[in-house]
Each structure stands twice: as C-alpha cells, then as structure tokens.
Amino acid sequence: MINPPVSRRQLANGITVLTIANPSADIVSGRFFIPAGSRWEPAAKAGLAQLLTSLLTKGTKQLSALAIADRIESVGAGLGADTTTDYIKLSLKTVKSDLRDIFKLASEILRTPTFPPDQIELERKLILQAIRSQTEQPFNNAYRQLRTALYGQHPYSRSSLGSAKTMAQITRQDLVDYHQTHIRPDRLIISLAGRITPDEAIDLVTQVFGDWEIPAIDPPTLSPAHVATQPQYQIEHQSTQQAIVMLGYLAPAIHDPDCIALKLIDSYLSNGMSSRLFVELREKRGLAYDVSAFYPTRLDTSHFAVYMGTNPSNTAIAVSGLRAEVDRLCMEPLCDAELQTAKDKLLGQYALGKQTNGQLAQTYGWYELLGLGIDFDVQFNHAIQQITTTQLQTAANRYLSDPYISIVSPEYKPPASKTLTIT
C-alpha cells in the first residue's frame, strides 16, 4: 500500500487534527488520543485511567449506557475506549454517511461522562477479575517481576490495571477529578483516516468540538521519574507445567538515536521462524515451547526483553541460552546478509501495520503524541536503511550487557552470587 497523504492542523482551542485521506473504501476510522495513561496516575490510585476509560461509554449527561450501545449498534459502527501506559484512547469506525452522528456521540462520551455509581462498581469488579486472572498466568507474573526490577518506583513498573488494593481505593470523585484534569481540548489529538479530506475533517471537528473551551487551570505536566535500579534475579515459585524465563534490559525511549538499532536487533532475534532465538533455542536445541523478544515504544525509558517458556527442568539452561544469544550480539557483528534480512523483516512488518484505516489513524496519532511528527514515517524507513552492523553492535554493548532476570517456575535456585528476591 502506498502511504496516503497526511495533513496536520490545529484548532483555536488546541485540538490537533490529523487527516489521512484514503478513499479506497467508504469507511472512516478515528483515534482520539490524550496523554493520560497509567504513566500519569498517582501510585496509590493505580488503575484509575483504566477504570475511567471503561466507564466513558457507560453513561453521559444525555445518554444511558444502554442508549449509547443502541446508537452504536443501530448503524453497525464501532466506538470504544481503552488505556495504555502513555495515553488513553477513544476509537471509532463507521461508514462515511454515519460519521457525523458517531462523531457527535464520541464528543459526548469524552466531554460529559457521568460515571454512574452502579456502573463504577460493575467495572471495578470486572477489572478485579482481570487482575486475579493475570496472577494465574506465568508469563504475566514474570513480566510483572521484571518491570518491578527494572523500574522500581517509576510508574512503568505497574500494570495499567493497578492492583486489588489500589482499585478498591478509587472513588467516583477521583474519576471526576482525573477527567477534569486530563480530558481537555488542548491535550486532544484526533486522527482520522479513510474517505475524508482535510477540509472535511476540520469542518467536522470544528462543528463538534469547536465550542470546547480550554480550562482556566494549567494543563497537567509529568514530573521527571528517574530510573535507577540494579540488575538482579527475581524468582516466583508457582505451580505450573512450564517455567517462564525472562531477561530484561533498560533501553532508550523513542527519541534516542539508538532506538532504531535496538528495533532492528529485536527484529533479528524474534521476527518469525527464521529468527535467531527461534532457530537456536527451539529448533536446534529443543529448549523452548515459546521464545521471543520485545522492545515496546515508550515516552520514557523503555526496556528490551527476551523470554522463553520451557520445561521447568530446563530453567537453568534457558537462562544461559538466552543470555548467550544476547551476549553474542555484543561480541560478534552480524554479517551483511543477516543485517539486510532483519531490515527487510522489520520494514515488512511495519508496512503490514498500516494496511487499514484504523491502523493508519493509530500510527500517525501515536507519532503525534510522541512528538515525532507526521514525517517520522519516512524518517523511520530511511533510518532503518542507514543502520550498519557496527551501529548494531555498539547499541548491543551499550544496553544489552547486564540483564535483569525474572523467573516463574515450580522450583529453581539461581547462582548464589546474584542478588535474589524469591516469592
């Protein structure tokens, strides 16, 4: 798919409007981004953004939860909200003829939610169930331990669901205050993709959101959250048929030049059945039920992780095997063919992530929130092509030399020389 043109404009009240004109189908998808995810929550109220977004469609000043659902379903549209680490988001999808009505509904949901007490308790129970479900899954437990070891008191250490304790402490007034603080026009990014022109998008947003005034109070800002922890073992003994071994490393945020090199390393290690981890640890050695890597994009300090699901008896071998494959990147440069394959995989995966209007709206809205600009799409492709094997090895040595280790296993004891936390 050829990249469609992208327009960026801003209303007088601060709303940023991105339009990705893609008239191939009579569908428009939208994303409404606000920087107000779990990164912005106080520790004692972890899960607040999650609870808030689950309630946005559960009642407004004019509509009940049932009435909202009926309006969406009657035209076969999609409209929902969710929370991530760095933002909250409202998503819509509709045919062009119904766009204005669904857009007005989205405005009402964002601007005038009522947080009905009965709905608060219902959504709280559902989130508590999800929290309990997470504790039963070895991968989630290993990842929770890893985040705690990596980030300490930084908000990135916490789940966006919060905990049973913090979720129980959130009041309706907390929701009202959080909404009034964070949901405001000068923090809103609206990204629209599909059969719509930039002029049509601006007219629509102006008609529906143009009367939304900027509050008199200053917008919220993030306090610097320093990350300073030491690599260590974290071990949880859980009765499970497979052990999860996870190695993590603090890694740069998206604006750091080394981010591109680490994205390529992630692709080389984990992208497909020909990737280094799959071939070396699963195909050749038969160690892994599942093996991969991930490097999430973050506003703040991110993390690079490799992991394996394996037979508990192989836990020690899994630790050494994962460590050896990462260390090998530090000691041996990739050959030109390996580097080009990693680039082709990454760029191919990136292109596949921009096939639908929803994906286009998501991609460019996320770029805007990160402060990367609409030109980052072209810059990213160019930067990938320019990376050398030397740059990859330099980045590996800079960030991937001393891992944090998180293990969930029925029984495992690490080397005595390592700092150890066992639960």
GROMACS .gro file of C-alpha atoms in nm:
model
  423
    1MET     CA    1   0.000   0.000   0.000
    2ILE     CA    2   0.134   0.346  -0.095
    3ASN     CA    3   0.143   0.581   0.201
    4PRO     CA    4  -0.155   0.820   0.172
    5PRO     CA    5  -0.101   1.194   0.227
    6VAL     CA    6  -0.123   1.318   0.586
    7SER     CA    7  -0.247   1.661   0.691
    8ARG     CA    8  -0.189   1.822   1.031
    9ARG     CA    9  -0.391   2.121   1.150
   10GLN     CA   10  -0.482   2.270   1.485
   11LEU     CA   11  -0.799   2.437   1.611
   12ALA     CA   12  -0.800   2.757   1.813
   13ASN     CA   13  -0.880   2.559   2.129
   14GLY     CA   14  -0.567   2.346   2.085
   15ILE     CA   15  -0.712   2.028   1.932
   16THR     CA   16  -0.469   1.873   1.685
   17VAL     CA   17  -0.636   1.718   1.380
   18LEU     CA   18  -0.458   1.465   1.160
   19THR     CA   19  -0.623   1.354   0.836
   20ILE     CA   20  -0.504   1.055   0.637
   21ALA     CA   21  -0.701   1.064   0.313
   22ASN     CA   22  -0.757   0.707   0.192
   23PRO     CA   23  -1.067   0.690  -0.030
   24SER     CA   24  -1.028   0.324  -0.125
   25ALA     CA   25  -1.330   0.227   0.087
   26ASP     CA   26  -1.633   0.411   0.225
   27ILE     CA   27  -1.506   0.376   0.581
   28VAL     CA   28  -1.361   0.629   0.824
   29SER     CA   29  -1.166   0.524   1.132
   30GLY     CA   30  -1.070   0.762   1.409
   31ARG     CA   31  -0.847   0.769   1.712
   32PHE     CA   32  -0.877   1.027   1.990
   33PHE     CA   33  -0.552   1.036   2.189
   34ILE     CA   34  -0.498   1.205   2.525
   35PRO     CA   35  -0.172   1.176   2.724
   36ALA     CA   36  -0.330   1.039   3.040
   37GLY     CA   37  -0.250   0.669   3.072
   38SER     CA   38  -0.113   0.481   3.371
   39ARG     CA   39   0.213   0.683   3.345
   40TRP     CA   40   0.013   0.981   3.474
   41GLU     CA   41  -0.152   0.814   3.774
   42PRO     CA   42  -0.054   0.850   4.139
   43ALA     CA   43   0.078   0.522   4.276
   44ALA     CA   44  -0.198   0.500   4.537
   45LYS     CA   45  -0.461   0.520   4.262
   46ALA     CA   46  -0.305   0.282   4.009
   47GLY     CA   47  -0.574   0.162   3.770
   48LEU     CA   48  -0.757   0.496   3.771
   49ALA     CA   49  -0.716   0.556   3.397
   50GLN     CA   50  -0.826   0.200   3.324
   51LEU     CA   51  -1.141   0.239   3.531
   52LEU     CA   52  -1.213   0.577   3.375
   53THR     CA   53  -1.191   0.456   3.016
   54SER     CA   54  -1.407   0.153   3.091
   55LEU     CA   55  -1.675   0.396   3.213
   56LEU     CA   56  -1.668   0.651   2.930
   57THR     CA   57  -1.928   0.457   2.733
   58LYS     CA   58  -2.140   0.376   3.040
   59GLY     CA   59  -2.335   0.699   3.066
   60THR     CA   60  -2.330   1.069   2.976
   61LYS     CA   61  -2.542   1.367   3.075
   62GLN     CA   62  -2.780   1.287   2.789
   63LEU     CA   63  -2.749   0.910   2.739
   64SER     CA   64  -2.752   0.592   2.946
   65ALA     CA   65  -2.512   0.304   2.883
   66LEU     CA   66  -2.790   0.117   2.701
   67ALA     CA   67  -2.876   0.417   2.484
   68ILE     CA   68  -2.509   0.459   2.387
   69ALA     CA   69  -2.481   0.094   2.293
   70ASP     CA   70  -2.805   0.110   2.089
   71ARG     CA   71  -2.685   0.411   1.891
   72ILE     CA   72  -2.357   0.241   1.803
   73GLU     CA   73  -2.511  -0.094   1.715
   74SER     CA   74  -2.800   0.051   1.515
   75VAL     CA   75  -2.561   0.175   1.246
   76GLY     CA   76  -2.307  -0.107   1.272
   77ALA     CA   77  -2.035   0.127   1.393
   78GLY     CA   78  -1.758   0.073   1.644
   79LEU     CA   79  -1.683   0.303   1.934
   80GLY     CA   80  -1.480   0.218   2.244
   81ALA     CA   81  -1.214   0.341   2.484
   82ASP     CA   82  -0.902   0.185   2.631
   83THR     CA   83  -0.593   0.269   2.833
   84THR     CA   84  -0.224   0.214   2.772
   85THR     CA   85   0.089   0.311   2.960
   86ASP     CA   86   0.127   0.653   2.798
   87TYR     CA   87  -0.221   0.751   2.683
   88ILE     CA   88  -0.592   0.688   2.688
   89LYS     CA   89  -0.773   0.648   2.358
   90LEU     CA   90  -1.118   0.654   2.207
   91SER     CA   91  -1.154   0.457   1.881
   92LEU     CA   92  -1.429   0.479   1.622
   93LYS     CA   93  -1.510   0.312   1.289
   94THR     CA   94  -1.807   0.387   1.070
   95VAL     CA   95  -1.924   0.434   0.714
   96LYS     CA   96  -1.888   0.789   0.587
   97SER     CA   97  -2.263   0.861   0.591
   98ASP     CA   98  -2.284   0.795   0.967
   99LEU     CA   99  -1.962   0.970   1.061
  100ARG     CA  100  -2.116   1.294   1.186
  101ASP     CA  101  -2.358   1.118   1.422
  102ILE     CA  102  -2.090   0.884   1.561
  103PHE     CA  103  -1.850   1.176   1.594
  104LYS     CA  104  -2.105   1.370   1.798
  105LEU     CA  105  -2.151   1.064   2.018
  106ALA     CA  106  -1.774   1.039   2.067
  107SER     CA  107  -1.767   1.405   2.171
  108GLU     CA  108  -2.042   1.349   2.427
  109ILE     CA  109  -1.862   1.045   2.568
  110LEU     CA  110  -1.536   1.234   2.603
  111ARG     CA  111  -1.677   1.559   2.739
  112THR     CA  112  -1.972   1.468   2.962
  113PRO     CA  113  -1.936   1.122   3.117
  114THR     CA  114  -2.134   1.083   3.439
  115PHE     CA  115  -1.965   0.779   3.598
  116PRO     CA  116  -2.285   0.620   3.734
  117PRO     CA  117  -2.216   0.456   4.073
  118ASP     CA  118  -2.367   0.122   3.972
  119GLN     CA  119  -2.152   0.113   3.660
  120ILE     CA  120  -1.843   0.204   3.863
  121GLU     CA  121  -1.893  -0.099   4.085
  122LEU     CA  122  -1.963  -0.327   3.791
  123GLU     CA  123  -1.650  -0.218   3.603
  124ARG     CA  124  -1.444  -0.236   3.922
  125LYS     CA  125  -1.548  -0.600   3.968
  126LEU     CA  126  -1.455  -0.680   3.608
  127ILE     CA  127  -1.112  -0.521   3.649
  128LEU     CA  128  -1.054  -0.708   3.975
  129GLN     CA  129  -1.135  -1.031   3.792
  130ALA     CA  130  -0.881  -0.939   3.525
  131ILE     CA  131  -0.621  -0.869   3.793
  132ARG     CA  132  -0.683  -1.209   3.951
  133SER     CA  133  -0.662  -1.373   3.609
  134GLN     CA  134  -0.323  -1.212   3.550
  135THR     CA  135  -0.183  -1.364   3.868
  136GLU     CA  136  -0.266  -1.711   3.735
  137GLN     CA  137  -0.061  -1.669   3.419
  138PRO     CA  138   0.313  -1.742   3.449
  139PHE     CA  139   0.410  -1.504   3.167
  140ASN     CA  140   0.227  -1.212   3.329
  141ASN     CA  141   0.387  -1.286   3.664
  142ALA     CA  142   0.733  -1.299   3.510
  143TYR     CA  143   0.673  -0.973   3.326
  144ARG     CA  144   0.539  -0.804   3.641
  145GLN     CA  145   0.852  -0.910   3.831
  146LEU     CA  146   1.072  -0.785   3.551
  147ARG     CA  147   0.906  -0.443   3.541
  148THR     CA  148   0.941  -0.411   3.917
  149ALA     CA  149   1.312  -0.493   3.898
  150LEU     CA  150   1.372  -0.260   3.603
  151TYR     CA  151   1.172   0.043   3.713
  152GLY     CA  152   1.147   0.041   4.091
  153GLN     CA  153   0.905   0.323   4.182
  154HIS     CA  154   0.865   0.453   3.827
  155PRO     CA  155   0.504   0.422   3.701
  156TYR     CA  156   0.618   0.186   3.426
  157SER     CA  157   0.666  -0.079   3.693
  158ARG     CA  158   0.289  -0.102   3.743
  159SER     CA  159   0.017  -0.276   3.546
  160SER     CA  160  -0.235  -0.044   3.382
  161LEU     CA  161  -0.499  -0.245   3.572
  162GLY     CA  162  -0.349  -0.140   3.903
  163SER     CA  163  -0.376  -0.382   4.194
  164ALA     CA  164  -0.664  -0.512   4.402
  165LYS     CA  165  -0.564  -0.269   4.677
  166THR     CA  166  -0.542   0.044   4.463
  167MET     CA  167  -0.853  -0.042   4.260
  168ALA     CA  168  -1.055  -0.071   4.581
  169GLN     CA  169  -0.947   0.279   4.687
  170ILE     CA  170  -1.062   0.466   4.375
  171THR     CA  171  -1.373   0.678   4.433
  172ARG     CA  172  -1.615   0.842   4.197
  173GLN     CA  173  -1.466   1.179   4.289
  174ASP     CA  174  -1.124   1.050   4.182
  175LEU     CA  175  -1.271   0.974   3.841
  176VAL     CA  176  -1.434   1.316   3.815
  177ASP     CA  177  -1.113   1.493   3.917
  178TYR     CA  178  -0.899   1.288   3.679
  179HIS     CA  179  -1.138   1.359   3.392
  180GLN     CA  180  -1.143   1.733   3.463
  181THR     CA  181  -0.765   1.744   3.488
  182HIS     CA  182  -0.669   1.543   3.181
  183ILE     CA  183  -0.959   1.541   2.933
  184ARG     CA  184  -0.937   1.887   2.778
  185PRO     CA  185  -0.915   2.018   2.420
  186ASP     CA  186  -0.556   2.141   2.431
  187ARG     CA  187  -0.442   1.784   2.511
  188LEU     CA  188  -0.655   1.612   2.246
  189ILE     CA  189  -0.522   1.462   1.923
  190ILE     CA  190  -0.784   1.347   1.670
  191SER     CA  191  -0.655   1.124   1.393
  192LEU     CA  192  -0.897   1.040   1.109
  193ALA     CA  193  -0.823   0.801   0.824
  194GLY     CA  194  -1.041   0.699   0.531
  195ARG     CA  195  -1.274   0.865   0.282
  196ILE     CA  196  -1.240   1.214   0.421
  197THR     CA  197  -1.047   1.521   0.309
  198PRO     CA  198  -0.852   1.753   0.541
  199ASP     CA  199  -1.110   2.030   0.488
  200GLU     CA  200  -1.397   1.793   0.570
  201ALA     CA  201  -1.215   1.677   0.883
  202ILE     CA  202  -1.152   2.031   1.005
  203ASP     CA  203  -1.514   2.130   0.939
  204LEU     CA  204  -1.638   1.826   1.130
  205VAL     CA  205  -1.408   1.872   1.429
  206THR     CA  206  -1.484   2.245   1.441
  207GLN     CA  207  -1.859   2.189   1.439
  208VAL     CA  208  -1.849   1.919   1.705
  209PHE     CA  209  -1.556   2.024   1.927
  210GLY     CA  210  -1.501   2.391   1.839
  211ASP     CA  211  -1.705   2.520   2.134
  212TRP     CA  212  -1.496   2.322   2.386
  213GLU     CA  213  -1.307   2.585   2.582
  214ILE     CA  214  -0.964   2.538   2.736
  215PRO     CA  215  -0.996   2.526   3.117
  216ALA     CA  216  -0.854   2.818   3.313
  217ILE     CA  217  -0.614   2.591   3.503
  218ASP     CA  218  -0.277   2.495   3.354
  219PRO     CA  219  -0.257   2.156   3.181
  220PRO     CA  220  -0.101   1.873   3.381
  221THR     CA  221   0.269   1.803   3.338
  222LEU     CA  222   0.474   1.496   3.419
  223SER     CA  223   0.731   1.512   3.694
  224PRO     CA  224   1.063   1.357   3.594
  225ALA     CA  225   1.063   0.996   3.705
  226HIS     CA  226   1.418   0.873   3.748
  227VAL     CA  227   1.501   0.509   3.688
  228ALA     CA  228   1.797   0.386   3.891
  229THR     CA  229   1.791   0.016   3.977
  230GLN     CA  230   2.045  -0.264   3.980
  231PRO     CA  231   2.027  -0.587   3.775
  232GLN     CA  232   1.905  -0.875   3.989
  233TYR     CA  233   1.723  -1.207   3.994
  234GLN     CA  234   1.351  -1.210   4.067
  235ILE     CA  235   1.202  -1.556   4.121
  236GLU     CA  236   0.844  -1.659   4.188
  237HIS     CA  237   0.766  -2.019   4.267
  238GLN     CA  238   0.436  -2.105   4.104
  239SER     CA  239   0.283  -2.445   4.046
  240THR     CA  240   0.292  -2.453   3.668
  241GLN     CA  241   0.378  -2.701   3.395
  242GLN     CA  242   0.618  -2.465   3.226
  243ALA     CA  243   0.876  -2.220   3.352
  244ILE     CA  244   0.898  -1.866   3.217
  245VAL     CA  245   1.247  -1.720   3.191
  246MET     CA  246   1.272  -1.351   3.106
  247LEU     CA  247   1.581  -1.132   3.069
  248GLY     CA  248   1.532  -0.757   3.060
  249TYR     CA  249   1.747  -0.451   2.995
  250LEU     CA  250   1.670  -0.082   3.034
  251ALA     CA  251   1.656   0.070   2.687
  252PRO     CA  252   1.611   0.415   2.534
  253ALA     CA  253   1.287   0.593   2.458
  254ILE     CA  254   1.179   0.655   2.101
  255HIS     CA  255   1.366   0.986   2.061
  256ASP     CA  256   1.709   0.832   2.126
  257PRO     CA  257   1.908   0.753   1.807
  258ASP     CA  258   1.991   0.406   1.944
  259CYS     CA  259   1.622   0.319   1.941
  260ILE     CA  260   1.634   0.235   1.570
  261ALA     CA  261   1.928  -0.003   1.616
  262LEU     CA  262   1.750  -0.182   1.901
  263LYS     CA  263   1.433  -0.215   1.691
  264LEU     CA  264   1.647  -0.394   1.432
  265ILE     CA  265   1.801  -0.619   1.698
  266ASP     CA  266   1.452  -0.705   1.818
  267SER     CA  267   1.357  -0.799   1.462
  268TYR     CA  268   1.669  -1.010   1.418
  269LEU     CA  269   1.612  -1.201   1.741
  270SER     CA  270   1.239  -1.258   1.726
  271ASN     CA  271   1.073  -1.190   1.391
  272GLY     CA  272   0.946  -1.520   1.251
  273MET     CA  273   1.058  -1.882   1.248
  274SER     CA  274   1.393  -1.790   1.091
  275SER     CA  275   1.481  -1.555   1.378
  276ARG     CA  276   1.793  -1.618   1.588
  277LEU     CA  277   1.611  -1.713   1.909
  278PHE     CA  278   1.367  -1.948   1.737
  279VAL     CA  279   1.633  -2.127   1.533
  280GLU     CA  280   1.899  -2.156   1.803
  281LEU     CA  281   1.692  -2.228   2.111
  282ARG     CA  282   1.382  -2.401   1.980
  283GLU     CA  283   1.477  -2.569   1.653
  284LYS     CA  284   1.836  -2.670   1.725
  285ARG     CA  285   1.822  -2.728   2.100
  286GLY     CA  286   1.456  -2.808   2.161
  287LEU     CA  287   1.450  -2.593   2.475
  288ALA     CA  288   1.152  -2.371   2.414
  289TYR     CA  289   0.777  -2.403   2.395
  290ASP     CA  290   0.780  -2.034   2.311
  291VAL     CA  291   1.072  -1.795   2.266
  292SER     CA  292   1.082  -1.434   2.150
  293ALA     CA  293   1.184  -1.075   2.228
  294PHE     CA  294   1.010  -0.740   2.253
  295TYR     CA  295   1.105  -0.372   2.275
  296PRO     CA  296   0.799  -0.151   2.336
  297THR     CA  297   0.789   0.213   2.230
  298ARG     CA  298   0.767   0.440   2.535
  299LEU     CA  299   0.765   0.812   2.614
  300ASP     CA  300   1.014   0.747   2.895
  301THR     CA  301   1.290   0.491   2.939
  302SER     CA  302   1.178   0.168   2.773
  303HIS     CA  303   1.302  -0.188   2.809
  304PHE     CA  304   1.429  -0.467   2.587
  305ALA     CA  305   1.334  -0.820   2.687
  306VAL     CA  306   1.393  -1.177   2.569
  307TYR     CA  307   1.193  -1.465   2.712
  308MET     CA  308   1.133  -1.837   2.692
  309GLY     CA  309   0.865  -2.078   2.804
  310THR     CA  310   1.031  -2.410   2.880
  311ASN     CA  311   1.014  -2.728   3.082
  312PRO     CA  312   1.093  -2.641   3.447
  313SER     CA  313   1.384  -2.885   3.441
  314ASN     CA  314   1.545  -2.667   3.171
  315THR     CA  315   1.525  -2.340   3.362
  316ALA     CA  316   1.898  -2.302   3.423
  317ILE     CA  317   1.979  -2.395   3.063
  318ALA     CA  318   1.717  -2.147   2.941
  319VAL     CA  319   1.879  -1.865   3.138
  320SER     CA  320   2.223  -1.942   2.997
  321GLY     CA  321   2.087  -1.996   2.645
  322LEU     CA  322   1.903  -1.664   2.631
  323ARG     CA  323   2.199  -1.486   2.786
  324ALA     CA  324   2.438  -1.642   2.533
  325GLU     CA  325   2.232  -1.531   2.233
  326VAL     CA  326   2.213  -1.172   2.356
  327ASP     CA  327   2.581  -1.165   2.456
  328ARG     CA  328   2.670  -1.296   2.111
  329LEU     CA  329   2.530  -0.974   1.964
  330CYS     CA  330   2.774  -0.778   2.179
  331MET     CA  331   3.074  -0.987   2.075
  332GLU     CA  332   3.005  -1.078   1.710
  333PRO     CA  333   2.878  -0.833   1.448
  334LEU     CA  334   2.604  -0.951   1.218
  335CYS     CA  335   2.708  -1.029   0.863
  336ASP     CA  336   2.567  -0.812   0.585
  337ALA     CA  337   2.311  -1.075   0.483
  338GLU     CA  338   2.180  -1.111   0.841
  339LEU     CA  339   2.151  -0.734   0.874
  340GLN     CA  340   1.962  -0.698   0.546
  341THR     CA  341   1.724  -0.980   0.640
  342ALA     CA  342   1.649  -0.809   0.971
  343LYS     CA  343   1.584  -0.480   0.790
  344ASP     CA  344   1.354  -0.644   0.536
  345LYS     CA  345   1.156  -0.816   0.812
  346LEU     CA  346   1.120  -0.501   1.018
  347LEU     CA  347   1.016  -0.282   0.726
  348GLY     CA  348   0.778  -0.551   0.602
  349GLN     CA  349   0.619  -0.582   0.945
  350TYR     CA  350   0.598  -0.202   0.968
  351ALA     CA  351   0.420  -0.184   0.630
  352LEU     CA  352   0.174  -0.456   0.733
  353GLY     CA  353   0.086  -0.244   1.037
  354LYS     CA  354  -0.050   0.032   0.812
  355GLN     CA  355  -0.292  -0.159   0.590
  356THR     CA  356  -0.625  -0.049   0.734
  357ASN     CA  357  -0.771   0.292   0.811
  358GLY     CA  358  -0.770   0.204   1.179
  359GLN     CA  359  -0.400   0.119   1.167
  360LEU     CA  360  -0.323   0.443   0.981
  361ALA     CA  361  -0.516   0.653   1.233
  362GLN     CA  362  -0.340   0.471   1.518
  363THR     CA  363   0.009   0.506   1.373
  364TYR     CA  364   0.001   0.876   1.295
  365GLY     CA  365  -0.188   0.969   1.611
  366TRP     CA  366   0.070   0.783   1.820
  367TYR     CA  367   0.352   0.962   1.636
  368GLU     CA  368   0.189   1.296   1.717
  369LEU     CA  369   0.151   1.213   2.085
  370LEU     CA  370   0.517   1.106   2.099
  371GLY     CA  371   0.618   1.438   1.943
  372LEU     CA  372   0.771   1.270   1.638
  373GLY     CA  373   0.565   1.450   1.374
  374ILE     CA  374   0.394   1.323   1.061
  375ASP     CA  375   0.726   1.299   0.874
  376PHE     CA  376   0.855   1.027   1.107
  377ASP     CA  377   0.703   0.764   0.882
  378VAL     CA  378   0.952   0.849   0.607
  379GLN     CA  379   1.234   0.916   0.853
  380PHE     CA  380   1.192   0.574   1.015
  381ASN     CA  381   1.226   0.388   0.686
  382HIS     CA  382   1.533   0.592   0.591
  383ALA     CA  383   1.694   0.545   0.934
  384ILE     CA  384   1.649   0.167   0.916
  385GLN     CA  385   1.820   0.151   0.578
  386GLN     CA  386   2.119   0.350   0.707
  387ILE     CA  387   2.197   0.130   1.010
  388THR     CA  388   2.527  -0.058   0.994
  389THR     CA  389   2.645  -0.374   1.167
  390THR     CA  390   2.884  -0.161   1.371
  391GLN     CA  391   2.598   0.055   1.499
  392LEU     CA  392   2.403  -0.257   1.597
  393GLN     CA  393   2.696  -0.399   1.790
  394THR     CA  394   2.762  -0.065   1.959
  395ALA     CA  395   2.398  -0.041   2.071
  396ALA     CA  396   2.403  -0.401   2.195
  397ASN     CA  397   2.710  -0.333   2.407
  398ARG     CA  398   2.562  -0.011   2.539
  399TYR     CA  399   2.229  -0.156   2.652
  400LEU     CA  400   2.230  -0.538   2.648
  401SER     CA  401   2.525  -0.635   2.863
  402ASP     CA  402   2.388  -0.694   3.214
  403PRO     CA  403   2.035  -0.836   3.235
  404TYR     CA  404   1.766  -0.822   3.496
  405ILE     CA  405   1.637  -1.178   3.527
  406SER     CA  406   1.281  -1.278   3.612
  407ILE     CA  407   1.179  -1.641   3.651
  408VAL     CA  408   0.849  -1.811   3.729
  409SER     CA  409   0.899  -2.180   3.794
  410PRO     CA  410   0.781  -2.453   4.034
  411GLU     CA  411   1.129  -2.464   4.183
  412TYR     CA  412   1.456  -2.302   4.083
  413LYS     CA  413   1.759  -2.171   4.269
  414PRO     CA  414   1.989  -1.920   4.095
  415PRO     CA  415   2.365  -1.886   4.144
  416ALA     CA  416   2.444  -1.776   4.498
  417SER     CA  417   2.639  -1.474   4.374
  418LYS     CA  418   2.330  -1.297   4.239
  419THR     CA  419   2.107  -1.056   4.429
  420LEU     CA  420   1.792  -1.257   4.486
  421THR     CA  421   1.428  -1.195   4.558
  422ILE     CA  422   1.205  -1.502   4.591
  423THR     CA  423   0.829  -1.501   4.642
   0.00000   0.00000   0.00000
